[in-house]
PDB file of C-alpha atoms in Angstrom:
ATOM      1  CA  MET A  96     -88.390  98.320 -50.611  1.00 52.00           C
ATOM      2  CA  ARG A  97     -85.741  96.665 -48.421  1.00 86.00           C
ATOM      3  CA  ILE A  98     -82.969  95.142 -50.557  1.00 97.00           C
ATOM      4  CA  PRO A  99     -79.486  94.373 -49.178  1.00 98.00           C
ATOM      5  CA  ILE A 100     -76.734  96.676 -50.420  1.00 98.00           C
ATOM      6  CA  PHE A 101     -73.206  96.086 -51.727  1.00 98.00           C
ATOM      7  CA  ASP A 102     -71.335  99.409 -51.797  1.00 99.00           C
ATOM      8  CA  MET A 103     -68.003  99.727 -53.570  1.00 99.00           C
ATOM      9  CA  HIS A 104     -66.352 102.662 -51.831  1.00 99.00           C
ATOM     10  CA  CYS A 105     -66.094 104.551 -48.560  1.00 98.00           C
ATOM     11  CA  ASP A 106     -63.247 106.130 -46.608  1.00 98.00           C
ATOM     12  CA  LEU A 107     -63.870 104.850 -43.096  1.00 98.00           C
ATOM     13  CA  LEU A 108     -60.291 103.550 -42.772  1.00 98.00           C
ATOM     14  CA  SER A 109     -58.552 106.858 -43.505  1.00 98.00           C
ATOM     15  CA  TYR A 110     -60.910 108.593 -41.044  1.00 98.00           C
ATOM     16  CA  LEU A 111     -60.002 106.075 -38.343  1.00 98.00           C
ATOM     17  CA  ALA A 112     -56.289 106.407 -39.162  1.00 98.00           C
ATOM     18  CA  LYS A 113     -56.026 110.191 -39.296  1.00 97.00           C
ATOM     19  CA  VAL A 114     -58.688 111.817 -37.086  1.00 97.00           C
ATOM     20  CA  PRO A 115     -58.022 112.030 -33.321  1.00 96.00           C
ATOM     21  CA  ASP A 116     -60.511 110.009 -31.250  1.00 97.00           C
ATOM     22  CA  ALA A 117     -62.135 108.673 -34.422  1.00 98.00           C
ATOM     23  CA  ASP A 118     -64.877 106.124 -33.805  1.00 98.00           C
ATOM     24  CA  ALA A 119     -66.343 103.770 -36.402  1.00 98.00           C
ATOM     25  CA  PHE A 120     -69.717 104.171 -34.658  1.00 98.00           C
ATOM     26  CA  SER A 121     -69.778 107.993 -34.688  1.00 98.00           C
ATOM     27  CA  LYS A 122     -72.813 108.938 -36.776  1.00 98.00           C
ATOM     28  CA  ASP A 123     -72.024 112.631 -36.310  1.00 97.00           C
ATOM     29  CA  ASP A 124     -68.558 112.311 -37.823  1.00 97.00           C
ATOM     30  CA  ILE A 125     -68.880 110.221 -40.953  1.00 98.00           C
ATOM     31  CA  ALA A 126     -71.770 109.172 -43.187  1.00 98.00           C
ATOM     32  CA  CYS A 127     -70.538 105.570 -43.440  1.00 98.00           C
ATOM     33  CA  ALA A 128     -70.349 104.990 -39.681  1.00 98.00           C
ATOM     34  CA  ILE A 129     -71.370 101.448 -38.814  1.00 98.00           C
ATOM     35  CA  PRO A 130     -74.826 102.461 -37.471  1.00 98.00           C
ATOM     36  CA  TRP A 131     -75.583 104.206 -40.795  1.00 98.00           C
ATOM     37  CA  LEU A 132     -74.496 101.117 -42.737  1.00 98.00           C
ATOM     38  CA  ILE A 133     -76.771  98.937 -40.623  1.00 98.00           C
ATOM     39  CA  ALA A 134     -79.687 101.368 -41.025  1.00 98.00           C
ATOM     40  CA  GLY A 135     -79.272 101.326 -44.808  1.00 98.00           C
ATOM     41  CA  GLY A 136     -79.191  97.558 -45.081  1.00 98.00           C
ATOM     42  CA  VAL A 137     -75.582  97.435 -46.250  1.00 98.00           C
ATOM     43  CA  ARG A 138     -74.455  93.816 -46.354  1.00 98.00           C
ATOM     44  CA  THR A 139     -71.069  94.377 -48.003  1.00 98.00           C
ATOM     45  CA  GLN A 140     -68.937  97.518 -47.824  1.00 99.00           C
ATOM     46  CA  VAL A 141     -65.592  98.164 -49.505  1.00 99.00           C
ATOM     47  CA  LEU A 142     -63.255 100.214 -47.290  1.00 99.00           C
ATOM     48  CA  ALA A 143     -60.624 102.171 -49.200  1.00 99.00           C
ATOM     49  CA  ILE A 144     -57.028 102.441 -48.028  1.00 99.00           C
ATOM     50  CA  TYR A 145     -56.564 106.060 -49.099  1.00 98.00           C
ATOM     51  CA  THR A 146     -53.380 108.128 -49.097  1.00 98.00           C
ATOM     52  CA  ASP A 147     -52.095 111.323 -50.668  1.00 97.00           C
ATOM     53  CA  VAL A 148     -48.800 111.453 -52.574  1.00 98.00           C
ATOM     54  CA  LYS A 149     -46.483 112.052 -49.619  1.00 97.00           C
ATOM     55  CA  PRO A 150     -43.303 110.489 -48.205  1.00 97.00           C
ATOM     56  CA  GLU A 151     -45.335 108.907 -45.402  1.00 98.00           C
ATOM     57  CA  SER A 152     -47.978 107.423 -47.726  1.00 98.00           C
ATOM     58  CA  MET A 153     -46.766 103.831 -47.400  1.00 98.00           C
ATOM     59  CA  ALA A 154     -46.765 103.994 -43.595  1.00 98.00           C
ATOM     60  CA  LEU A 155     -50.286 105.452 -43.614  1.00 98.00           C
ATOM     61  CA  ALA A 156     -51.511 102.702 -45.942  1.00 98.00           C
ATOM     62  CA  SER A 157     -50.022 100.064 -43.643  1.00 98.00           C
ATOM     63  CA  ARG A 158     -51.728 101.683 -40.654  1.00 98.00           C
ATOM     64  CA  GLN A 159     -55.090 101.512 -42.449  1.00 99.00           C
ATOM     65  CA  ALA A 160     -54.535  97.837 -43.248  1.00 99.00           C
ATOM     66  CA  ASP A 161     -53.844  97.272 -39.547  1.00 98.00           C
ATOM     67  CA  ILE A 162     -57.088  99.080 -38.688  1.00 98.00           C
ATOM     68  CA  PHE A 163     -58.946  96.849 -41.150  1.00 98.00           C
ATOM     69  CA  GLU A 164     -57.599  93.803 -39.321  1.00 98.00           C
ATOM     70  CA  SER A 165     -58.536  95.352 -35.980  1.00 98.00           C
ATOM     71  CA  LEU A 166     -62.110  96.029 -37.078  1.00 98.00           C
ATOM     72  CA  LEU A 167     -62.557  92.365 -37.950  1.00 98.00           C
ATOM     73  CA  ALA A 168     -60.998  91.272 -34.675  1.00 98.00           C
ATOM     74  CA  HIS A 169     -62.875  93.637 -32.359  1.00 97.00           C
ATOM     75  CA  LYS A 170     -66.208  94.342 -34.087  1.00 97.00           C
ATOM     76  CA  GLU A 171     -67.226  90.736 -34.658  1.00 97.00           C
ATOM     77  CA  ARG A 172     -70.866  91.364 -33.771  1.00 97.00           C
ATOM     78  CA  GLU A 173     -71.284  93.863 -36.620  1.00 98.00           C
ATOM     79  CA  LEU A 174     -68.550  93.004 -39.157  1.00 98.00           C
ATOM     80  CA  ALA A 175     -67.192  89.964 -40.973  1.00 98.00           C
ATOM     81  CA  ALA A 176     -64.592  89.367 -43.673  1.00 98.00           C
ATOM     82  CA  ALA A 177     -66.262  89.430 -47.084  1.00 98.00           C
ATOM     83  CA  ASN A 178     -64.463  86.339 -48.335  1.00 96.00           C
ATOM     84  CA  THR A 179     -65.542  83.488 -50.593  1.00 94.00           C
ATOM     85  CA  ALA A 180     -67.477  81.788 -47.778  1.00 95.00           C
ATOM     86  CA  PHE A 181     -69.286  85.035 -46.972  1.00 97.00           C
ATOM     87  CA  PHE A 182     -70.296  85.509 -50.609  1.00 97.00           C
ATOM     88  CA  THR A 183     -71.390  81.889 -50.958  1.00 95.00           C
ATOM     89  CA  ASP A 184     -73.883  82.344 -48.101  1.00 96.00           C
ATOM     90  CA  TRP A 185     -74.500  86.037 -48.803  1.00 95.00           C
ATOM     91  CA  ASP A 186     -78.286  85.779 -48.490  1.00 94.00           C
ATOM     92  CA  LYS A 187     -77.980  84.373 -44.967  1.00 96.00           C
ATOM     93  CA  GLN A 188     -75.546  86.915 -43.555  1.00 97.00           C
ATOM     94  CA  ASN A 189     -76.591  89.136 -40.659  1.00 96.00           C
ATOM     95  CA  ARG A 190     -73.320  91.076 -40.422  1.00 98.00           C
ATOM     96  CA  ILE A 191     -71.663  93.567 -42.748  1.00 98.00           C
ATOM     97  CA  GLY A 192     -68.973  91.939 -44.837  1.00 98.00           C
ATOM     98  CA  ILE A 193     -66.020  94.266 -45.381  1.00 98.00           C
ATOM     99  CA  LEU A 194     -63.358  94.318 -48.082  1.00 98.00           C
ATOM    100  CA  ALA A 195     -60.293  96.529 -48.382  1.00 98.00           C
ATOM    101  CA  ALA A 196     -59.242  98.381 -51.532  1.00 99.00           C
ATOM    102  CA  VAL A 197     -56.372 100.721 -52.424  1.00 99.00           C
ATOM    103  CA  GLU A 198     -57.246 104.256 -53.499  1.00 98.00           C
ATOM    104  CA  ASN A 199     -54.013 105.787 -54.814  1.00 98.00           C
ATOM    105  CA  ALA A 200     -51.084 103.431 -55.301  1.00 98.00           C
ATOM    106  CA  ALA A 201     -48.874 105.984 -53.547  1.00 98.00           C
ATOM    107  CA  GLY A 202     -49.796 103.852 -50.538  1.00 98.00           C
ATOM    108  CA  ILE A 203     -48.082 100.933 -52.259  1.00 99.00           C
ATOM    109  CA  GLY A 204     -45.084 102.896 -53.462  1.00 98.00           C
ATOM    110  CA  SER A 205     -44.001 106.387 -52.480  1.00 98.00           C
ATOM    111  CA  GLU A 206     -42.100 108.454 -55.023  1.00 98.00           C
ATOM    112  CA  SER A 207     -38.690 107.451 -53.630  1.00 98.00           C
ATOM    113  CA  ALA A 208     -39.374 103.777 -52.846  1.00 98.00           C
ATOM    114  CA  THR A 209     -37.304 101.134 -54.602  1.00 98.00           C
ATOM    115  CA  TRP A 210     -39.194  98.599 -56.686  1.00 98.00           C
ATOM    116  CA  LYS A 211     -38.479  95.900 -54.108  1.00 98.00           C
ATOM    117  CA  GLU A 212     -40.013  98.162 -51.453  1.00 98.00           C
ATOM    118  CA  VAL A 213     -43.046  98.601 -53.705  1.00 98.00           C
ATOM    119  CA  THR A 214     -43.599  94.871 -54.202  1.00 98.00           C
ATOM    120  CA  ASP A 215     -42.888  94.133 -50.536  1.00 98.00           C
ATOM    121  CA  GLN A 216     -45.494  96.736 -49.537  1.00 98.00           C
ATOM    122  CA  PHE A 217     -47.983  95.289 -52.024  1.00 98.00           C
ATOM    123  CA  ASP A 218     -47.471  91.804 -50.583  1.00 98.00           C
ATOM    124  CA  SER A 219     -47.668  93.100 -47.004  1.00 98.00           C
ATOM    125  CA  LEU A 220     -50.971  94.913 -47.560  1.00 98.00           C
ATOM    126  CA  LEU A 221     -52.434  91.868 -49.278  1.00 98.00           C
ATOM    127  CA  ALA A 222     -51.308  89.574 -46.450  1.00 98.00           C
ATOM    128  CA  LYS A 223     -53.007  91.811 -43.893  1.00 98.00           C
ATOM    129  CA  VAL A 224     -56.360  92.329 -45.621  1.00 98.00           C
ATOM    130  CA  LYS A 225     -56.440  88.907 -47.419  1.00 98.00           C
ATOM    131  CA  ARG A 226     -58.310  90.218 -50.468  1.00 97.00           C
ATOM    132  CA  ILE A 227     -57.929  93.538 -52.282  1.00 98.00           C
ATOM    133  CA  ALA A 228     -61.189  94.581 -53.925  1.00 98.00           C
ATOM    134  CA  TYR A 229     -59.390  96.893 -56.383  1.00 99.00           C
ATOM    135  CA  ILE A 230     -56.435  99.222 -56.808  1.00 99.00           C
ATOM    136  CA  GLY A 231     -56.577 102.752 -58.203  1.00 98.00           C
ATOM    137  CA  LEU A 232     -53.179 103.927 -59.459  1.00 98.00           C
ATOM    138  CA  THR A 233     -53.820 107.596 -58.675  1.00 98.00           C
ATOM    139  CA  HIS A 234     -56.048 110.031 -56.834  1.00 98.00           C
ATOM    140  CA  HIS A 235     -56.514 113.607 -58.056  1.00 96.00           C
ATOM    141  CA  THR A 236     -52.839 114.331 -58.696  1.00 97.00           C
ATOM    142  CA  GLU A 237     -49.844 112.806 -60.447  1.00 98.00           C
ATOM    143  CA  ASN A 238     -47.634 110.130 -58.906  1.00 98.00           C
ATOM    144  CA  ARG A 239     -44.938 107.718 -60.074  1.00 98.00           C
ATOM    145  CA  PHE A 240     -47.566 105.480 -61.685  1.00 99.00           C
ATOM    146  CA  GLY A 241     -49.506 107.997 -63.793  1.00 98.00           C
ATOM    147  CA  GLY A 242     -51.744 111.046 -63.947  1.00 98.00           C
ATOM    148  CA  GLY A 243     -54.730 111.587 -61.661  1.00 98.00           C
ATOM    149  CA  ASN A 244     -58.097 112.911 -62.767  1.00 96.00           C
ATOM    150  CA  TYR A 245     -57.127 116.568 -62.247  1.00 96.00           C
ATOM    151  CA  THR A 246     -53.966 116.331 -64.346  1.00 97.00           C
ATOM    152  CA  ASP A 247     -53.634 117.036 -68.059  1.00 92.00           C
ATOM    153  CA  GLY A 248     -51.370 115.250 -70.501  1.00 95.00           C
ATOM    154  CA  ILE A 249     -50.104 112.637 -68.025  1.00 98.00           C
ATOM    155  CA  GLY A 250     -50.905 109.030 -68.820  1.00 98.00           C
ATOM    156  CA  LEU A 251     -49.542 105.654 -67.766  1.00 98.00           C
ATOM    157  CA  LYS A 252     -45.902 105.766 -66.648  1.00 98.00           C
ATOM    158  CA  ASP A 253     -43.406 102.910 -66.719  1.00 98.00           C
ATOM    159  CA  ASP A 254     -43.958 102.157 -63.019  1.00 98.00           C
ATOM    160  CA  GLY A 255     -47.702 102.041 -63.692  1.00 98.00           C
ATOM    161  CA  LYS A 256     -47.057  99.374 -66.306  1.00 98.00           C
ATOM    162  CA  ARG A 257     -44.852  97.467 -63.877  1.00 98.00           C
ATOM    163  CA  LEU A 258     -47.540  97.565 -61.193  1.00 99.00           C
ATOM    164  CA  LEU A 259     -50.194  96.341 -63.647  1.00 99.00           C
ATOM    165  CA  ASP A 260     -47.826  93.531 -64.646  1.00 98.00           C
ATOM    166  CA  TYR A 261     -47.400  92.638 -60.958  1.00 98.00           C
ATOM    167  CA  MET A 262     -51.169  92.641 -60.426  1.00 98.00           C
ATOM    168  CA  SER A 263     -51.818  90.314 -63.366  1.00 98.00           C
ATOM    169  CA  GLY A 264     -53.285  86.982 -62.330  1.00 98.00           C
ATOM    170  CA  LYS A 265     -53.797  88.043 -58.707  1.00 98.00           C
ATOM    171  CA  LYS A 266     -57.551  88.605 -59.208  1.00 98.00           C
ATOM    172  CA  ILE A 267     -57.321  92.266 -58.242  1.00 98.00           C
ATOM    173  CA  PRO A 268     -59.186  94.731 -60.500  1.00 99.00           C
ATOM    174  CA  ILE A 269     -57.729  98.048 -61.591  1.00 99.00           C
ATOM    175  CA  ASP A 270     -59.962 101.032 -60.776  1.00 99.00           C
ATOM    176  CA  LEU A 271     -60.425 103.872 -63.293  1.00 98.00           C
ATOM    177  CA  SER A 272     -62.308 106.187 -60.904  1.00 98.00           C
ATOM    178  CA  HIS A 273     -59.441 108.636 -60.337  1.00 98.00           C
ATOM    179  CA  THR A 274     -57.501 108.387 -63.576  1.00 98.00           C
ATOM    180  CA  SER A 275     -56.920 111.096 -66.117  1.00 98.00           C
ATOM    181  CA  ASP A 276     -58.466 110.153 -69.444  1.00 98.00           C
ATOM    182  CA  LEU A 277     -54.959 109.603 -70.785  1.00 98.00           C
ATOM    183  CA  LEU A 278     -54.129 107.281 -67.883  1.00 98.00           C
ATOM    184  CA  ALA A 279     -57.341 105.309 -68.436  1.00 98.00           C
ATOM    185  CA  GLU A 280     -56.439 104.924 -72.105  1.00 98.00           C
ATOM    186  CA  GLY A 281     -52.942 103.788 -71.157  1.00 98.00           C
ATOM    187  CA  ILE A 282     -54.211 101.244 -68.634  1.00 98.00           C
ATOM    188  CA  LEU A 283     -56.661  99.720 -71.097  1.00 98.00           C
ATOM    189  CA  SER A 284     -54.075  99.622 -73.875  1.00 98.00           C
ATOM    190  CA  HIS A 285     -51.358  98.067 -71.702  1.00 98.00           C
ATOM    191  CA  ILE A 286     -53.681  95.371 -70.354  1.00 98.00           C
ATOM    192  CA  SER A 287     -54.716  94.456 -73.899  1.00 98.00           C
ATOM    193  CA  GLN A 288     -51.293  94.684 -75.531  1.00 98.00           C
ATOM    194  CA  ALA A 289     -49.476  92.818 -72.759  1.00 98.00           C
ATOM    195  CA  GLY A 290     -52.250  90.232 -72.437  1.00 98.00           C
ATOM    196  CA  LEU A 291     -52.630  90.866 -68.725  1.00 98.00           C
ATOM    197  CA  ASP A 292     -55.218  89.180 -66.522  1.00 98.00           C
ATOM    198  CA  VAL A 293     -56.431  92.353 -64.790  1.00 98.00           C
ATOM    199  CA  PRO A 294     -60.182  93.139 -64.551  1.00 98.00           C
ATOM    200  CA  VAL A 295     -61.234  96.775 -65.061  1.00 99.00           C
ATOM    201  CA  ILE A 296     -63.794  98.639 -62.950  1.00 99.00           C
ATOM    202  CA  ALA A 297     -64.797 102.147 -61.863  1.00 99.00           C
ATOM    203  CA  SER A 298     -65.576 101.817 -58.163  1.00 98.00           C
ATOM    204  CA  HIS A 299     -67.098 105.257 -57.542  1.00 98.00           C
ATOM    205  CA  SER A 300     -67.709 107.197 -60.757  1.00 98.00           C
ATOM    206  CA  ASN A 301     -70.665 108.876 -62.427  1.00 98.00           C
ATOM    207  CA  PHE A 302     -71.311 109.695 -66.086  1.00 98.00           C
ATOM    208  CA  ARG A 303     -69.897 112.699 -67.896  1.00 98.00           C
ATOM    209  CA  ALA A 304     -72.823 112.692 -70.328  1.00 98.00           C
ATOM    210  CA  VAL A 305     -75.120 113.559 -67.400  1.00 98.00           C
ATOM    211  CA  TRP A 306     -72.790 115.935 -65.510  1.00 98.00           C
ATOM    212  CA  ASN A 307     -69.752 117.241 -67.345  1.00 98.00           C
ATOM    213  CA  HIS A 308     -67.025 116.771 -64.735  1.00 98.00           C
ATOM    214  CA  ARG A 309     -63.616 115.254 -65.348  1.00 96.00           C
ATOM    215  CA  ARG A 310     -64.122 112.885 -62.394  1.00 97.00           C
ATOM    216  CA  ASN A 311     -66.964 111.262 -64.306  1.00 98.00           C
ATOM    217  CA  LEU A 312     -66.685 108.550 -66.950  1.00 98.00           C
ATOM    218  CA  THR A 313     -67.139 109.235 -70.619  1.00 98.00           C
ATOM    219  CA  ASP A 314     -69.577 106.856 -72.273  1.00 98.00           C
ATOM    220  CA  GLU A 315     -66.602 105.432 -74.166  1.00 98.00           C
ATOM    221  CA  PHE A 316     -64.848 104.387 -70.958  1.00 98.00           C
ATOM    222  CA  ALA A 317     -68.108 103.166 -69.417  1.00 98.00           C
ATOM    223  CA  LYS A 318     -68.763 100.947 -72.440  1.00 98.00           C
ATOM    224  CA  GLU A 319     -65.208  99.613 -72.312  1.00 98.00           C
ATOM    225  CA  ILE A 320     -65.721  98.598 -68.657  1.00 98.00           C
ATOM    226  CA  ILE A 321     -68.996  96.948 -69.657  1.00 98.00           C
ATOM    227  CA  HIS A 322     -67.262  95.161 -72.544  1.00 98.00           C
ATOM    228  CA  ARG A 323     -64.648  93.832 -70.109  1.00 98.00           C
ATOM    229  CA  GLU A 324     -67.419  92.701 -67.717  1.00 98.00           C
ATOM    230  CA  GLY A 325     -66.412  95.098 -64.952  1.00 98.00           C
ATOM    231  CA  ILE A 326     -68.632  97.146 -62.655  1.00 99.00           C
ATOM    232  CA  ILE A 327     -69.379 100.866 -62.252  1.00 99.00           C
ATOM    233  CA  GLY A 328     -70.300 102.282 -58.825  1.00 99.00           C
ATOM    234  CA  VAL A 329     -72.476 105.410 -58.765  1.00 98.00           C
ATOM    235  CA  ASN A 330     -70.943 108.174 -56.621  1.00 98.00           C
ATOM    236  CA  PHE A 331     -73.110 110.221 -54.188  1.00 98.00           C
ATOM    237  CA  LEU A 332     -70.948 113.360 -53.933  1.00 98.00           C
ATOM    238  CA  ARG A 333     -72.758 116.531 -54.950  1.00 97.00           C
ATOM    239  CA  ALA A 334     -69.786 117.778 -56.978  1.00 97.00           C
ATOM    240  CA  PHE A 335     -70.003 114.778 -59.300  1.00 98.00           C
ATOM    241  CA  LEU A 336     -73.805 114.487 -59.519  1.00 98.00           C
ATOM    242  CA  ASP A 337     -74.926 118.059 -60.205  1.00 98.00           C
ATOM    243  CA  THR A 338     -74.187 120.861 -57.770  1.00 97.00           C
ATOM    244  CA  GLU A 339     -77.777 122.144 -57.837  1.00 97.00           C
ATOM    245  CA  VAL A 340     -80.145 119.232 -58.557  1.00 98.00           C
ATOM    246  CA  PRO A 341     -80.334 116.448 -55.932  1.00 98.00           C
ATOM    247  CA  GLU A 342     -82.419 114.185 -58.149  1.00 98.00           C
ATOM    248  CA  ARG A 343     -79.611 114.023 -60.710  1.00 98.00           C
ATOM    249  CA  ILE A 344     -78.430 110.865 -58.980  1.00 98.00           C
ATOM    250  CA  PHE A 345     -81.346 109.048 -60.577  1.00 98.00           C
ATOM    251  CA  ASP A 346     -80.322 110.348 -63.999  1.00 98.00           C
ATOM    252  CA  HIS A 347     -76.835 108.936 -63.495  1.00 98.00           C
ATOM    253  CA  ILE A 348     -78.220 105.559 -62.462  1.00 98.00           C
ATOM    254  CA  LEU A 349     -80.656 105.423 -65.362  1.00 98.00           C
ATOM    255  CA  HIS A 350     -77.980 106.573 -67.801  1.00 98.00           C
ATOM    256  CA  GLY A 351     -75.960 103.551 -66.720  1.00 98.00           C
ATOM    257  CA  PHE A 352     -78.831 101.330 -67.757  1.00 98.00           C
ATOM    258  CA  HIS A 353     -79.207 103.247 -71.033  1.00 98.00           C
ATOM    259  CA  VAL A 354     -75.558 102.708 -72.038  1.00 98.00           C
ATOM    260  CA  GLY A 355     -75.835  98.965 -71.434  1.00 98.00           C
ATOM    261  CA  ALA A 356     -74.688  98.620 -67.819  1.00 98.00           C
ATOM    262  CA  GLU A 357     -77.716  96.733 -66.480  1.00 98.00           C
ATOM    263  CA  ASN A 358     -75.373  93.916 -65.416  1.00 98.00           C
ATOM    264  CA  ASN A 359     -72.568  96.261 -64.348  1.00 98.00           C
ATOM    265  CA  ILE A 360     -73.968  99.239 -62.444  1.00 98.00           C
ATOM    266  CA  CYS A 361     -73.860  99.318 -58.642  1.00 99.00           C
ATOM    267  CA  PHE A 362     -73.296 101.757 -55.775  1.00 99.00           C
ATOM    268  CA  GLY A 363     -70.011 103.467 -54.873  1.00 98.00           C
ATOM    269  CA  ALA A 364     -71.240 106.172 -52.506  1.00 98.00           C
ATOM    270  CA  ASP A 365     -67.838 107.629 -51.516  1.00 98.00           C
ATOM    271  CA  TYR A 366     -68.661 108.692 -47.967  1.00 98.00           C
ATOM    272  CA  PHE A 367     -65.672 110.255 -46.191  1.00 97.00           C
ATOM    273  CA  TYR A 368     -64.763 112.524 -43.274  1.00 97.00           C
ATOM    274  CA  THR A 369     -65.526 116.070 -44.423  1.00 95.00           C
ATOM    275  CA  LYS A 370     -64.983 118.205 -41.314  1.00 92.00           C
ATOM    276  CA  ASP A 371     -61.352 119.009 -42.129  1.00 88.00           C
ATOM    277  CA  PHE A 372     -61.885 119.708 -45.832  1.00 85.00           C
ATOM    278  CA  GLY A 373     -60.472 123.053 -46.912  1.00 79.00           C
ATOM    279  CA  ASP A 374     -62.687 123.943 -49.885  1.00 81.00           C
ATOM    280  CA  PRO A 375     -65.942 125.636 -48.730  1.00 84.00           C
ATOM    281  CA  SER A 376     -67.394 125.449 -52.249  1.00 86.00           C
ATOM    282  CA  ARG A 377     -67.841 121.714 -51.751  1.00 90.00           C
ATOM    283  CA  ILE A 378     -70.225 122.212 -48.789  1.00 92.00           C
ATOM    284  CA  PRO A 379     -72.654 120.537 -48.536  1.00 95.00           C
ATOM    285  CA  PHE A 380     -70.782 117.495 -49.786  1.00 96.00           C
ATOM    286  CA  TYR A 381     -73.950 115.410 -50.058  1.00 98.00           C
ATOM    287  CA  PHE A 382     -77.559 116.362 -50.736  1.00 98.00           C
ATOM    288  CA  PRO A 383     -80.002 115.294 -47.976  1.00 98.00           C
ATOM    289  CA  LEU A 384     -81.339 112.714 -50.439  1.00 98.00           C
ATOM    290  CA  VAL A 385     -78.065 110.756 -50.069  1.00 98.00           C
ATOM    291  CA  GLU A 386     -76.501 112.318 -46.972  1.00 98.00           C
ATOM    292  CA  ASN A 387     -75.556 109.045 -45.280  1.00 98.00           C
ATOM    293  CA  ALA A 388     -75.645 105.291 -45.793  1.00 98.00           C
ATOM    294  CA  SER A 389     -79.141 104.952 -44.329  1.00 98.00           C
ATOM    295  CA  LYS A 390     -80.545 106.398 -47.581  1.00 98.00           C
ATOM    296  CA  TYR A 391     -80.204 103.362 -49.839  1.00 98.00           C
ATOM    297  CA  PRO A 392     -83.780 102.094 -49.243  1.00 98.00           C
ATOM    298  CA  SER A 393     -85.317 105.460 -50.166  1.00 97.00           C
ATOM    299  CA  ILE A 394     -83.133 105.667 -53.294  1.00 98.00           C
ATOM    300  CA  LEU A 395     -84.373 102.267 -54.411  1.00 98.00           C
ATOM    301  CA  ASP A 396     -87.970 103.180 -53.545  1.00 97.00           C
ATOM    302  CA  HIS A 397     -87.728 106.240 -55.804  1.00 97.00           C
ATOM    303  CA  LEU A 398     -86.495 104.076 -58.691  1.00 98.00           C
ATOM    304  CA  GLU A 399     -89.367 101.573 -58.471  1.00 97.00           C
ATOM    305  CA  SER A 400     -91.316 103.468 -61.137  1.00 97.00           C
ATOM    306  CA  GLU A 401     -88.358 103.288 -63.571  1.00 97.00           C
ATOM    307  CA  LEU A 402     -86.787  99.900 -62.907  1.00 98.00           C
ATOM    308  CA  GLY A 403     -88.125  96.406 -62.354  1.00 97.00           C
ATOM    309  CA  ASP A 404     -87.449  94.295 -59.271  1.00 97.00           C
ATOM    310  CA  SER A 405     -84.637  92.347 -60.914  1.00 98.00           C
ATOM    311  CA  GLN A 406     -82.965  95.552 -62.093  1.00 98.00           C
ATOM    312  CA  LEU A 407     -83.185  97.089 -58.623  1.00 98.00           C
ATOM    313  CA  LYS A 408     -81.583  94.003 -57.106  1.00 98.00           C
ATOM    314  CA  LYS A 409     -78.786  94.104 -59.689  1.00 98.00           C
ATOM    315  CA  LEU A 410     -78.115  97.743 -58.823  1.00 98.00           C
ATOM    316  CA  ALA A 411     -78.357  97.223 -55.065  1.00 98.00           C
ATOM    317  CA  HIS A 412     -76.045  94.236 -54.827  1.00 98.00           C
ATOM    318  CA  GLY A 413     -76.435  91.692 -57.611  1.00 98.00           C
ATOM    319  CA  ASN A 414     -73.912  93.083 -60.083  1.00 98.00           C
ATOM    320  CA  ALA A 415     -71.152  93.710 -57.545  1.00 98.00           C
ATOM    321  CA  LEU A 416     -71.779  90.387 -55.822  1.00 98.00           C
ATOM    322  CA  ASN A 417     -71.744  88.440 -59.077  1.00 98.00           C
ATOM    323  CA  PHE A 418     -68.568  90.211 -60.177  1.00 98.00           C
ATOM    324  CA  TYR A 419     -66.631  89.153 -57.082  1.00 98.00           C
ATOM    325  CA  LYS A 420     -68.133  85.678 -56.875  1.00 97.00           C
ATOM    326  CA  LYS A 421     -67.016  85.063 -60.447  1.00 98.00           C
ATOM    327  CA  LEU A 422     -63.614  86.696 -59.919  1.00 98.00           C
ATOM    328  CA  TRP A 423     -62.803  84.780 -56.738  1.00 96.00           C
ATOM    329  CA  SER A 424     -64.501  81.456 -57.489  1.00 91.00           C
TER     330      SER A 424
END
């Protein structure tokens, strides 16, 4: 089955910003290289602006935003801006629409930045990329905004509340994919208590009920995202699927349907540059079943016996597309 794909997360920008001689077309380097996206039928791809928590994080985020602009300017044959016009004529597109997102708000505000520097950086990134598909406050570790998914006992900090307040009304979702459970609770509570207009999503997260990993969503958080009409992107990394069973990806997808996410579940593959990664226990990062972005058609083919045509289209692109069309209408 050949259905167009809307994927919520990859790290092509950080690869292009940090790796010497990086090439967006290098199939040997990164599983979301443009030829792989084309082979997999990807029609919309979210490109994360990813940084660690370092003094140079804001400069690196700005460099990735510049690269995003450059891709649109110099790869016009393959890429287009995934804006309102692109989504309106989505069925007719023959290029890959790209959106930028922020993975780790350290790229918006380093630990020592003044609040004016934070808001100026926010505005600068938004001006460069035009639309921000989502913002995740943290990555694995703690920063000035809150606790990442590998931290314990660290929730939403005062600067996290201030950033959520600044996001309100700007039609930029907050991403729960890399939060600690305490941070996720704090984000949801602050949005509700302060009456903020901030959608909630998980761009690249699996389900803890299927594979008990702290990077995965509890059913409680998944149902809260569903309740708030957000989306949940299934992650392809072996560490978050099941380190031994490749087919577990299908269990994660089907679990999403079982907990009520038929209109919310989508793809968030999380392809990134792995050749400089220091932890050998993570190798291989991806099972052959999902080793690069060309694999979407075979994933959907496998699910034909479990899901109907309309459900497959919702998973492939319909839910993510409808979410952004509604958000940005």
